[in-house]
Amino acid sequence: MKLSIIKNAKISVKLTLIYAFMFSLVLLILSTVTLYGTKYFLYKQADKQVNDISTVLTNKINDETGELSLYNKDFLADLPSKENISIRLLDNNNNIINQSRDFNYNIKFNETNDKTKHLEQKEKHLIYLNTKLDSKNYGVVYIQVVKDLENEYSFIKILFVFLAIADFIGMVASIVLGYIISKKMLNPIDNITKTAENISVNNLKERIEVNDSDDELKRLASTLNNMIDRLQKAFDSQSQFVSDASHELRTPIAVIQGYANLLDRWGKNDKEALEKSIYGIKLEAENMANLVEKLLFLAKGDALTQVVEKKKFHLNKLIDEVLEETKLIDKKHNIFSEENEDADIYGDYKLIKQMLRIFIDNSIKFTPDEGTITINSMVKNKSLYISVSDTGIGIPKDDIQNVFDRFYTVDKSRSKEKGGTGLGLSIAKWIADVHGGIIEVVSEEGIGTSFIVKLDLSE
């Protein structure tokens, strides 16, 4: 249940929890290291003090010139008394020889290995050292030095309380500051979300505000803006495409309806009107079928469902085939090839042929009778260049960049007379694109037009 709550929480809350957890973990580690480091230091100091006192006593007992006897009560008077250190001296029979006034500990001499030991006795923490001394003056003497660690433990407790309070304040501060900072950092995301919610099909002009800092959020906003630009362009193209398609279909449908009405009124008994109507209906139906076929081709291309069967073949043989077929169909133009190099390419034979037919059909439509149409191919720098040139009416300079747009025609009235829909060159460009090719248009009004396709043979 708790995991699901965290999972469904806002990003700002998740970031705050992560920051707070990491900061708290660092604080706990630092506090633990500080606490145990201080404790270790105090213990080492206490050990040193006990060892130093034991060494001083050993030297004092062995000092033959000492003024005070070991049994004298003032023998231990000059030793430190403010360090919570107590001293006891015993003989070989465990009888007390001398001891500090405040010595009230019951620590047995079980062993003497000259190492300090820690002991907890009556809620007190002690550190002690038992030493056996074989002296010349007093024989065997047992020295016991005990230090009460009350001050050290009090200091550690106070330090622990301060560290706990500091950790608690740090945790609370990390949660509050982390939430404020994360909210501020995520404000651009909220703005992106609000802007995205306002964007719809009817409102594609709105854009996400991009901040000045070069960070991930700026790149995200820029990416989304670019995506919206592409969507708007695609939507505008789609709207234009639907509008143009409707316009193109409206004309033949109107013509067919007109001839149908003509037949319904008096064409049944009028042979001339009947033949004219049948011819008109067949012609417009053929134009509609051609238009629908091209629309389906482009739709499949846009949906990436158009079948492309690539294989290796001789391009020069394809050009020869297209050349012969064109000469059989068109007797009004001079159609030939000046240069047709032998080159193997990897592509779809039918689509490449369709692309060439589109260029040639355009040349036939817009080249006067007895004009020249040339189909060439040549290899240069591992690239294949295919060109279809004519001596036709040419394309105005301002229109060249638009000739591959769908339904775009330079002269709509003349294109309609010649059965043009403005889709052929769009299909040719799609075929070139799918083969990794580039189409260049070179044209001059009154002189002619050349369509040049560049294909990379290395691919």
PDB file of C-alpha atoms in Angstrom, residues 21 31 62 79 93 120 123 126 129 160 171 176 197 223 233 236 252 286 288 292 297-298 312 351 357 363 373 378 422:
ATOM      1  CA  PHE A  21      16.777  10.091   2.463  1.00  0.00           C
ATOM      2  CA  SER A  31      27.253  11.739  13.174  1.00  0.00           C
ATOM      3  CA  ASN A  62      61.936   2.134  42.776  1.00  0.00           C
ATOM      4  CA  LEU A  79      49.598  12.460  41.897  1.00  0.00           C
ATOM      5  CA  ASN A  93      49.211 -11.187  50.300  1.00  0.00           C
ATOM      6  CA  GLU A 120      31.242  -1.369  33.966  1.00  0.00           C
ATOM      7  CA  GLU A 123      26.522   2.001  36.456  1.00  0.00           C
ATOM      8  CA  LEU A 126      35.899   2.330  34.409  1.00  0.00           C
ATOM      9  CA  LEU A 129      45.496  -1.189  34.818  1.00  0.00           C
ATOM     10  CA  PHE A 160      24.988  12.463  21.094  1.00  0.00           C
ATOM     11  CA  MET A 171      16.274  16.099   8.035  1.00  0.00           C
ATOM     12  CA  VAL A 176      11.318  21.497   3.342  1.00  0.00           C
ATOM     13  CA  GLU A 197      -3.035  20.560 -22.645  1.00  0.00           C
ATOM     14  CA  THR A 223      12.115  18.936 -28.949  1.00  0.00           C
ATOM     15  CA  LYS A 233       3.111  21.024 -41.033  1.00  0.00           C
ATOM     16  CA  ASP A 236      -1.631  21.533 -42.849  1.00  0.00           C
ATOM     17  CA  PRO A 252     -15.086  14.469 -62.867  1.00  0.00           C
ATOM     18  CA  GLU A 286     -10.677   6.757 -66.309  1.00  0.00           C
ATOM     19  CA  MET A 288     -10.909   9.288 -61.552  1.00  0.00           C
ATOM     20  CA  VAL A 292      -7.548   7.231 -57.001  1.00  0.00           C
ATOM     21  CA  PHE A 297       0.016   4.798 -53.883  1.00  0.00           C
ATOM     22  CA  LEU A 298       0.904   7.902 -51.873  1.00  0.00           C
ATOM     23  CA  LYS A 312      20.138  -6.090 -58.357  1.00  0.00           C
ATOM     24  CA  LEU A 351       9.296   1.533 -59.168  1.00  0.00           C
ATOM     25  CA  ARG A 357       7.644   6.934 -67.014  1.00  0.00           C
ATOM     26  CA  SER A 363       7.949  15.756 -71.052  1.00  0.00           C
ATOM     27  CA  ILE A 373      13.097  14.040 -75.325  1.00  0.00           C
ATOM     28  CA  MET A 378      26.102   8.032 -66.528  1.00  0.00           C
ATOM     29  CA  GLY A 422      -0.252  17.126 -59.909  1.00  0.00           C
TER      30      GLY A 422
END
